[in-house]
Each structure stands twice: as C-alpha cells, then as structure tokens.
C-alpha cells in the first residue's frame, strides 16, 4: 500500500523551544558536532489505491488544514519510495 | 551545512492515539482515501563539517538516548540530500 509522508516543521523565523532543548542537552551527552536542532512532526498516511496527482493535492489540503498551522509551520508532502532500515 | 534528519515513529505494534485522531478527523473534512495514519517526530540536526560514518553513528546514539524511546519507538537516521520544495 503506498505511503504518503507529510513533514511539518516550524518556519525558520519561528522559535522552536523543543529543538533548543534538544540542542542544549547534546553537550551534556558528550556530543559537540551539532550547531542547530529543529523539531517537527512526521505523518505517515497509508493511501488506498494509486497515488495520483489528485491524491497528493488532497493530502496537501489535509496537511494545510489539519496537520499543520500554516502561520508558524511549513509542510512537505512526498511519496515514500524506498523502505528504509529502521534501528 | 549538511543536515542529518532523524525520524522517530511509534512502533507498528504500539497504539498511536494521535494518528488515530487524525484518521478519525479525515472523513469529517471530506477525505476518504486514507486507511491509516501514524504520527511521529522529525528532527533536523545541522552538523558542523562533513557527515562521516562516525558522525552518523554518533547521531544514532543521540537518537537512541535523547530523541526516541526505544521501547515504543523506532528511528531512522539519514542525510538529507536534496532541498525539497516547501509549501
């Protein structure tokens, strides 16, 4: 079954306290190579049937109205091609 | 600056009330083509310097200890290759 992924991230100009909290915790874990962290949301939508342009447009409307707050967040919609190895 | 993305998703066998809430709201928005929704987290880490295997291994340790709860969540670590068009 095809999977459509919607990533929702805080806009660059918006403060991201969750990301800042992670960034602040990294040195305490002994990790120093990271200069910034942003935290957002990831949605995996299982779509019935084929993923057409119409379906992607519909998912974009869902992302805009239900999954994100367009005032403070950006979103991307994409079809997940390959199965990734999960840890 | 290279960006490493960590996706954290609830394990398949774990209940996902947030995803279920989204799934339940879709018909009320007139969208019927989605059979399941899972909600997770997405972290974007800006890394200083080159992304070597050592850096990815370190980010994996961060993902395991700080970004995810390995009991109920899976995570993936990957380097973001291309810039996607954001809505």
JSON list of C-alpha atoms in Angstrom, two decimals:
[
{"chain": "A", "resi": 1, "resn": "UNK", "atom": "CA", "xyz": [0.00, 0.00, 0.00]},
{"chain": "A", "resi": 2, "resn": "UNK", "atom": "CA", "xyz": [1.54, 3.34, -1.00]},
{"chain": "A", "resi": 3, "resn": "UNK", "atom": "CA", "xyz": [2.56, 5.63, 1.80]},
{"chain": "A", "resi": 4, "resn": "UNK", "atom": "CA", "xyz": [2.47, 9.41, 1.66]},
{"chain": "A", "resi": 5, "resn": "UNK", "atom": "CA", "xyz": [4.67, 11.23, 4.14]},
{"chain": "A", "resi": 6, "resn": "UNK", "atom": "CA", "xyz": [3.86, 14.72, 5.41]},
{"chain": "A", "resi": 7, "resn": "UNK", "atom": "CA", "xyz": [6.67, 16.50, 7.26]},
{"chain": "A", "resi": 8, "resn": "UNK", "atom": "CA", "xyz": [5.65, 19.52, 9.31]},
{"chain": "A", "resi": 9, "resn": "UNK", "atom": "CA", "xyz": [8.44, 21.79, 10.58]},
{"chain": "A", "resi": 10, "resn": "UNK", "atom": "CA", "xyz": [8.42, 25.13, 12.39]},
{"chain": "A", "resi": 11, "resn": "UNK", "atom": "CA", "xyz": [9.15, 28.01, 10.00]},
{"chain": "A", "resi": 12, "resn": "UNK", "atom": "CA", "xyz": [12.80, 29.16, 10.18]},
{"chain": "A", "resi": 13, "resn": "UNK", "atom": "CA", "xyz": [11.85, 32.50, 11.73]},
{"chain": "A", "resi": 14, "resn": "UNK", "atom": "CA", "xyz": [9.76, 30.87, 14.46]},
{"chain": "A", "resi": 15, "resn": "UNK", "atom": "CA", "xyz": [11.32, 29.98, 17.81]},
{"chain": "A", "resi": 16, "resn": "UNK", "atom": "CA", "xyz": [11.49, 26.24, 18.37]},
{"chain": "A", "resi": 17, "resn": "UNK", "atom": "CA", "xyz": [11.79, 25.61, 22.12]},
{"chain": "A", "resi": 18, "resn": "UNK", "atom": "CA", "xyz": [11.72, 21.81, 21.71]},
{"chain": "A", "resi": 19, "resn": "UNK", "atom": "CA", "xyz": [14.62, 21.91, 19.28]},
{"chain": "A", "resi": 20, "resn": "UNK", "atom": "CA", "xyz": [16.52, 24.30, 21.55]},
{"chain": "A", "resi": 21, "resn": "UNK", "atom": "CA", "xyz": [16.00, 21.94, 24.49]},
{"chain": "A", "resi": 22, "resn": "UNK", "atom": "CA", "xyz": [17.49, 19.07, 22.48]},
{"chain": "A", "resi": 23, "resn": "UNK", "atom": "CA", "xyz": [20.39, 21.27, 21.35]},
{"chain": "A", "resi": 24, "resn": "UNK", "atom": "CA", "xyz": [21.09, 22.26, 24.95]},
{"chain": "A", "resi": 25, "resn": "UNK", "atom": "CA", "xyz": [21.10, 18.64, 26.07]},
{"chain": "A", "resi": 26, "resn": "UNK", "atom": "CA", "xyz": [23.59, 17.43, 23.45]},
{"chain": "A", "resi": 27, "resn": "UNK", "atom": "CA", "xyz": [26.81, 18.71, 25.14]},
{"chain": "A", "resi": 28, "resn": "UNK", "atom": "CA", "xyz": [25.72, 17.06, 28.39]},
{"chain": "A", "resi": 29, "resn": "UNK", "atom": "CA", "xyz": [25.66, 13.78, 26.44]},
{"chain": "A", "resi": 30, "resn": "UNK", "atom": "CA", "xyz": [29.16, 14.49, 25.15]},
{"chain": "A", "resi": 31, "resn": "UNK", "atom": "CA", "xyz": [28.10, 15.32, 21.60]},
{"chain": "A", "resi": 32, "resn": "UNK", "atom": "CA", "xyz": [29.51, 18.57, 20.24]},
{"chain": "A", "resi": 33, "resn": "UNK", "atom": "CA", "xyz": [29.26, 18.47, 16.46]},
{"chain": "A", "resi": 34, "resn": "UNK", "atom": "CA", "xyz": [25.72, 19.80, 16.11]},
{"chain": "A", "resi": 35, "resn": "UNK", "atom": "CA", "xyz": [25.07, 23.53, 15.68]},
{"chain": "A", "resi": 36, "resn": "UNK", "atom": "CA", "xyz": [21.28, 23.59, 15.47]},
{"chain": "A", "resi": 37, "resn": "UNK", "atom": "CA", "xyz": [18.29, 21.31, 16.02]},
{"chain": "A", "resi": 38, "resn": "UNK", "atom": "CA", "xyz": [14.71, 21.81, 14.82]},
{"chain": "A", "resi": 39, "resn": "UNK", "atom": "CA", "xyz": [11.90, 19.54, 15.92]},
{"chain": "A", "resi": 40, "resn": "UNK", "atom": "CA", "xyz": [8.79, 18.95, 13.89]},
{"chain": "A", "resi": 41, "resn": "UNK", "atom": "CA", "xyz": [6.21, 16.30, 13.15]},
{"chain": "A", "resi": 42, "resn": "UNK", "atom": "CA", "xyz": [6.10, 13.44, 10.68]},
{"chain": "A", "resi": 43, "resn": "UNK", "atom": "CA", "xyz": [2.85, 11.89, 9.46]},
{"chain": "A", "resi": 44, "resn": "UNK", "atom": "CA", "xyz": [2.67, 8.63, 7.53]},
{"chain": "A", "resi": 45, "resn": "UNK", "atom": "CA", "xyz": [-0.58, 8.25, 5.58]},
{"chain": "A", "resi": 46, "resn": "UNK", "atom": "CA", "xyz": [-1.46, 4.86, 4.08]},
{"chain": "A", "resi": 47, "resn": "UNK", "atom": "CA", "xyz": [-3.35, 5.61, 0.88]},
{"chain": "A", "resi": 48, "resn": "UNK", "atom": "CA", "xyz": [-5.83, 3.24, -0.75]},
{"chain": "A", "resi": 49, "resn": "UNK", "atom": "CA", "xyz": [-5.12, 2.68, -4.42]},
{"chain": "A", "resi": 50, "resn": "UNK", "atom": "CA", "xyz": [-2.71, 4.59, -6.58]},
{"chain": "A", "resi": 51, "resn": "UNK", "atom": "CA", "xyz": [-1.09, 7.85, -5.54]},
{"chain": "A", "resi": 52, "resn": "UNK", "atom": "CA", "xyz": [-2.15, 10.23, -8.29]},
{"chain": "A", "resi": 53, "resn": "UNK", "atom": "CA", "xyz": [-1.61, 13.97, -8.50]},
{"chain": "A", "resi": 54, "resn": "UNK", "atom": "CA", "xyz": [-5.20, 14.37, -7.30]},
{"chain": "A", "resi": 55, "resn": "UNK", "atom": "CA", "xyz": [-4.44, 12.32, -4.19]},
{"chain": "A", "resi": 56, "resn": "UNK", "atom": "CA", "xyz": [-1.31, 14.36, -3.49]},
{"chain": "A", "resi": 57, "resn": "UNK", "atom": "CA", "xyz": [-3.28, 17.60, -3.91]},
{"chain": "A", "resi": 58, "resn": "UNK", "atom": "CA", "xyz": [-5.89, 16.27, -1.47]},
{"chain": "A", "resi": 59, "resn": "UNK", "atom": "CA", "xyz": [-3.19, 15.29, 1.02]},
{"chain": "A", "resi": 60, "resn": "UNK", "atom": "CA", "xyz": [-1.76, 18.80, 0.68]},
{"chain": "A", "resi": 61, "resn": "UNK", "atom": "CA", "xyz": [-5.14, 20.22, 1.64]},
{"chain": "A", "resi": 62, "resn": "UNK", "atom": "CA", "xyz": [-5.27, 17.84, 4.62]},
{"chain": "A", "resi": 63, "resn": "UNK", "atom": "CA", "xyz": [-1.75, 18.92, 5.62]},
{"chain": "A", "resi": 64, "resn": "UNK", "atom": "CA", "xyz": [-2.69, 22.58, 5.39]},
{"chain": "A", "resi": 65, "resn": "UNK", "atom": "CA", "xyz": [-5.96, 22.34, 7.30]},
{"chain": "A", "resi": 66, "resn": "UNK", "atom": "CA", "xyz": [-5.44, 19.53, 9.80]},
{"chain": "A", "resi": 67, "resn": "UNK", "atom": "CA", "xyz": [-1.78, 18.57, 10.16]},
{"chain": "A", "resi": 68, "resn": "UNK", "atom": "CA", "xyz": [-0.07, 21.95, 10.27]},
{"chain": "A", "resi": 69, "resn": "UNK", "atom": "CA", "xyz": [-0.59, 25.51, 11.42]},
{"chain": "A", "resi": 70, "resn": "UNK", "atom": "CA", "xyz": [0.36, 27.49, 8.29]},
{"chain": "A", "resi": 71, "resn": "UNK", "atom": "CA", "xyz": [1.07, 30.60, 10.38]},
{"chain": "A", "resi": 72, "resn": "UNK", "atom": "CA", "xyz": [4.04, 29.04, 12.14]},
{"chain": "A", "resi": 73, "resn": "UNK", "atom": "CA", "xyz": [4.78, 25.80, 10.23]},
{"chain": "A", "resi": 74, "resn": "UNK", "atom": "CA", "xyz": [5.84, 24.66, 6.78]},
{"chain": "A", "resi": 75, "resn": "UNK", "atom": "CA", "xyz": [4.97, 21.26, 5.40]},
{"chain": "A", "resi": 76, "resn": "UNK", "atom": "CA", "xyz": [6.17, 18.96, 2.64]},
{"chain": "A", "resi": 77, "resn": "UNK", "atom": "CA", "xyz": [4.23, 16.14, 1.00]},
{"chain": "A", "resi": 78, "resn": "UNK", "atom": "CA", "xyz": [6.01, 13.25, -0.70]},
{"chain": "A", "resi": 79, "resn": "UNK", "atom": "CA", "xyz": [5.56, 9.63, -1.62]},
{"chain": "A", "resi": 80, "resn": "UNK", "atom": "CA", "xyz": [7.90, 7.35, 0.27]},
{"chain": "A", "resi": 81, "resn": "UNK", "atom": "CA", "xyz": [9.78, 5.40, -2.36]},
{"chain": "A", "resi": 82, "resn": "UNK", "atom": "CA", "xyz": [12.08, 3.01, -0.61]},
{"chain": "A", "resi": 83, "resn": "UNK", "atom": "CA", "xyz": [11.84, 1.06, 2.59]},
{"chain": "A", "resi": 84, "resn": "UNK", "atom": "CA", "xyz": [14.48, 2.32, 4.98]},
{"chain": "A", "resi": 85, "resn": "UNK", "atom": "CA", "xyz": [16.26, 0.22, 7.53]},
{"chain": "A", "resi": 86, "resn": "UNK", "atom": "CA", "xyz": [14.91, 1.04, 10.94]},
{"chain": "A", "resi": 87, "resn": "UNK", "atom": "CA", "xyz": [17.07, 0.84, 14.01]},
{"chain": "B", "resi": 1, "resn": "UNK", "atom": "CA", "xyz": [25.90, 22.98, 6.17]},
{"chain": "B", "resi": 2, "resn": "UNK", "atom": "CA", "xyz": [24.94, 19.32, 6.00]},
{"chain": "B", "resi": 3, "resn": "UNK", "atom": "CA", "xyz": [21.69, 18.33, 7.61]},
{"chain": "B", "resi": 4, "resn": "UNK", "atom": "CA", "xyz": [21.01, 15.00, 9.27]},
{"chain": "B", "resi": 5, "resn": "UNK", "atom": "CA", "xyz": [17.37, 14.02, 9.68]},
{"chain": "B", "resi": 6, "resn": "UNK", "atom": "CA", "xyz": [16.16, 11.72, 12.43]},
{"chain": "B", "resi": 7, "resn": "UNK", "atom": "CA", "xyz": [12.63, 10.36, 12.04]},
{"chain": "B", "resi": 8, "resn": "UNK", "atom": "CA", "xyz": [11.05, 8.86, 15.15]},
{"chain": "B", "resi": 9, "resn": "UNK", "atom": "CA", "xyz": [7.87, 6.83, 14.69]},
{"chain": "B", "resi": 10, "resn": "UNK", "atom": "CA", "xyz": [5.80, 4.71, 17.08]},
{"chain": "B", "resi": 11, "resn": "UNK", "atom": "CA", "xyz": [6.50, 1.01, 16.60]},
{"chain": "B", "resi": 12, "resn": "UNK", "atom": "CA", "xyz": [3.83, -0.72, 14.46]},
{"chain": "B", "resi": 13, "resn": "UNK", "atom": "CA", "xyz": [2.51, -2.75, 17.40]},
{"chain": "B", "resi": 14, "resn": "UNK", "atom": "CA", "xyz": [2.15, 0.34, 19.61]},
{"chain": "B", "resi": 15, "resn": "UNK", "atom": "CA", "xyz": [-1.15, 2.25, 19.73]},
{"chain": "B", "resi": 16, "resn": "UNK", "atom": "CA", "xyz": [-0.85, 5.71, 18.23]},
{"chain": "B", "resi": 17, "resn": "UNK", "atom": "CA", "xyz": [-3.71, 7.86, 19.59]},
{"chain": "B", "resi": 18, "resn": "UNK", "atom": "CA", "xyz": [-2.53, 10.99, 17.76]},
{"chain": "B", "resi": 19, "resn": "UNK", "atom": "CA", "xyz": [-2.54, 9.20, 14.43]},
{"chain": "B", "resi": 20, "resn": "UNK", "atom": "CA", "xyz": [-5.95, 7.69, 15.19]},
{"chain": "B", "resi": 21, "resn": "UNK", "atom": "CA", "xyz": [-7.31, 11.16, 15.99]},
{"chain": "B", "resi": 22, "resn": "UNK", "atom": "CA", "xyz": [-6.10, 12.45, 12.63]},
{"chain": "B", "resi": 23, "resn": "UNK", "atom": "CA", "xyz": [-7.55, 9.39, 10.86]},
{"chain": "B", "resi": 24, "resn": "UNK", "atom": "CA", "xyz": [-10.91, 9.97, 12.55]},
{"chain": "B", "resi": 25, "resn": "UNK", "atom": "CA", "xyz": [-10.96, 13.61, 11.52]},
{"chain": "B", "resi": 26, "resn": "UNK", "atom": "CA", "xyz": [-10.29, 12.96, 7.82]},
{"chain": "B", "resi": 27, "resn": "UNK", "atom": "CA", "xyz": [-13.85, 11.89, 6.82]},
{"chain": "B", "resi": 28, "resn": "UNK", "atom": "CA", "xyz": [-15.22, 15.00, 8.52]},
{"chain": "B", "resi": 29, "resn": "UNK", "atom": "CA", "xyz": [-13.01, 17.00, 6.13]},
{"chain": "B", "resi": 30, "resn": "UNK", "atom": "CA", "xyz": [-14.38, 15.06, 3.18]},
{"chain": "B", "resi": 31, "resn": "UNK", "atom": "CA", "xyz": [-11.25, 12.98, 2.62]},
{"chain": "B", "resi": 32, "resn": "UNK", "atom": "CA", "xyz": [-11.85, 9.25, 2.31]},
{"chain": "B", "resi": 33, "resn": "UNK", "atom": "CA", "xyz": [-8.84, 7.71, 0.56]},
{"chain": "B", "resi": 34, "resn": "UNK", "atom": "CA", "xyz": [-6.64, 7.19, 3.64]},
{"chain": "B", "resi": 35, "resn": "UNK", "atom": "CA", "xyz": [-6.74, 3.90, 5.54]},
{"chain": "B", "resi": 36, "resn": "UNK", "atom": "CA", "xyz": [-4.21, 4.60, 8.30]},
{"chain": "B", "resi": 37, "resn": "UNK", "atom": "CA", "xyz": [-2.27, 7.48, 9.81]},
{"chain": "B", "resi": 38, "resn": "UNK", "atom": "CA", "xyz": [0.76, 7.30, 12.10]},
{"chain": "B", "resi": 39, "resn": "UNK", "atom": "CA", "xyz": [2.20, 10.37, 13.76]},
{"chain": "B", "resi": 40, "resn": "UNK", "atom": "CA", "xyz": [5.80, 10.69, 14.83]},
{"chain": "B", "resi": 41, "resn": "UNK", "atom": "CA", "xyz": [8.56, 13.24, 15.22]},
{"chain": "B", "resi": 42, "resn": "UNK", "atom": "CA", "xyz": [11.10, 14.65, 12.82]},
{"chain": "B", "resi": 43, "resn": "UNK", "atom": "CA", "xyz": [14.38, 16.20, 13.96]},
{"chain": "B", "resi": 44, "resn": "UNK", "atom": "CA", "xyz": [16.66, 18.22, 11.70]},
{"chain": "B", "resi": 45, "resn": "UNK", "atom": "CA", "xyz": [20.24, 18.41, 13.00]},
{"chain": "B", "resi": 46, "resn": "UNK", "atom": "CA", "xyz": [22.66, 20.89, 11.42]},
{"chain": "B", "resi": 47, "resn": "UNK", "atom": "CA", "xyz": [26.07, 19.26, 11.59]},
{"chain": "B", "resi": 48, "resn": "UNK", "atom": "CA", "xyz": [29.37, 21.14, 11.59]},
{"chain": "B", "resi": 49, "resn": "UNK", "atom": "CA", "xyz": [31.79, 19.86, 8.98]},
{"chain": "B", "resi": 50, "resn": "UNK", "atom": "CA", "xyz": [31.49, 16.70, 6.95]},
{"chain": "B", "resi": 51, "resn": "UNK", "atom": "CA", "xyz": [28.97, 13.96, 7.68]},
{"chain": "B", "resi": 52, "resn": "UNK", "atom": "CA", "xyz": [31.17, 10.92, 8.15]},
{"chain": "B", "resi": 53, "resn": "UNK", "atom": "CA", "xyz": [30.16, 7.46, 9.29]},
{"chain": "B", "resi": 54, "resn": "UNK", "atom": "CA", "xyz": [31.42, 8.41, 12.75]},
{"chain": "B", "resi": 55, "resn": "UNK", "atom": "CA", "xyz": [29.07, 11.40, 12.83]},
{"chain": "B", "resi": 56, "resn": "UNK", "atom": "CA", "xyz": [26.13, 9.24, 11.73]},
{"chain": "B", "resi": 57, "resn": "UNK", "atom": "CA", "xyz": [26.97, 6.68, 14.41]},
{"chain": "B", "resi": 58, "resn": "UNK", "atom": "CA", "xyz": [27.08, 9.46, 16.99]},
{"chain": "B", "resi": 59, "resn": "UNK", "atom": "CA", "xyz": [23.73, 10.85, 15.78]},
{"chain": "B", "resi": 60, "resn": "UNK", "atom": "CA", "xyz": [22.31, 7.33, 16.08]},
{"chain": "B", "resi": 61, "resn": "UNK", "atom": "CA", "xyz": [23.42, 7.25, 19.71]},
{"chain": "B", "resi": 62, "resn": "UNK", "atom": "CA", "xyz": [21.77, 10.65, 20.25]},
{"chain": "B", "resi": 63, "resn": "UNK", "atom": "CA", "xyz": [18.58, 9.38, 18.58]},
{"chain": "B", "resi": 64, "resn": "UNK", "atom": "CA", "xyz": [18.55, 6.32, 20.78]},
{"chain": "B", "resi": 65, "resn": "UNK", "atom": "CA", "xyz": [19.22, 8.07, 24.09]},
{"chain": "B", "resi": 66, "resn": "UNK", "atom": "CA", "xyz": [17.63, 11.50, 23.69]},
{"chain": "B", "resi": 67, "resn": "UNK", "atom": "CA", "xyz": [15.28, 11.70, 20.71]},
{"chain": "B", "resi": 68, "resn": "UNK", "atom": "CA", "xyz": [13.39, 8.43, 20.97]},
{"chain": "B", "resi": 69, "resn": "UNK", "atom": "CA", "xyz": [12.08, 5.95, 23.48]},
{"chain": "B", "resi": 70, "resn": "UNK", "atom": "CA", "xyz": [13.39, 2.63, 22.09]},
{"chain": "B", "resi": 71, "resn": "UNK", "atom": "CA", "xyz": [10.72, 0.70, 23.97]},
{"chain": "B", "resi": 72, "resn": "UNK", "atom": "CA", "xyz": [7.88, 2.18, 21.94]},
{"chain": "B", "resi": 73, "resn": "UNK", "atom": "CA", "xyz": [9.55, 3.99, 19.02]},
{"chain": "B", "resi": 74, "resn": "UNK", "atom": "CA", "xyz": [11.72, 3.22, 16.01]},
{"chain": "B", "resi": 75, "resn": "UNK", "atom": "CA", "xyz": [14.04, 5.78, 14.49]},
{"chain": "B", "resi": 76, "resn": "UNK", "atom": "CA", "xyz": [15.85, 6.31, 11.21]},
{"chain": "B", "resi": 77, "resn": "UNK", "atom": "CA", "xyz": [18.92, 8.47, 10.60]},
{"chain": "B", "resi": 78, "resn": "UNK", "atom": "CA", "xyz": [19.71, 9.83, 7.16]},
{"chain": "B", "resi": 79, "resn": "UNK", "atom": "CA", "xyz": [21.50, 12.69, 5.46]},
{"chain": "B", "resi": 80, "resn": "UNK", "atom": "CA", "xyz": [19.10, 14.99, 3.66]},
{"chain": "B", "resi": 81, "resn": "UNK", "atom": "CA", "xyz": [20.35, 15.07, 0.09]},
{"chain": "B", "resi": 82, "resn": "UNK", "atom": "CA", "xyz": [18.11, 17.40, -1.83]},
{"chain": "B", "resi": 83, "resn": "UNK", "atom": "CA", "xyz": [16.29, 20.55, -0.90]},
{"chain": "B", "resi": 84, "resn": "UNK", "atom": "CA", "xyz": [12.57, 19.90, -1.15]},
{"chain": "B", "resi": 85, "resn": "UNK", "atom": "CA", "xyz": [10.00, 22.45, -2.18]},
{"chain": "B", "resi": 86, "resn": "UNK", "atom": "CA", "xyz": [8.11, 23.56, 0.87]},
{"chain": "B", "resi": 87, "resn": "UNK", "atom": "CA", "xyz": [4.51, 24.64, 0.69]}
]
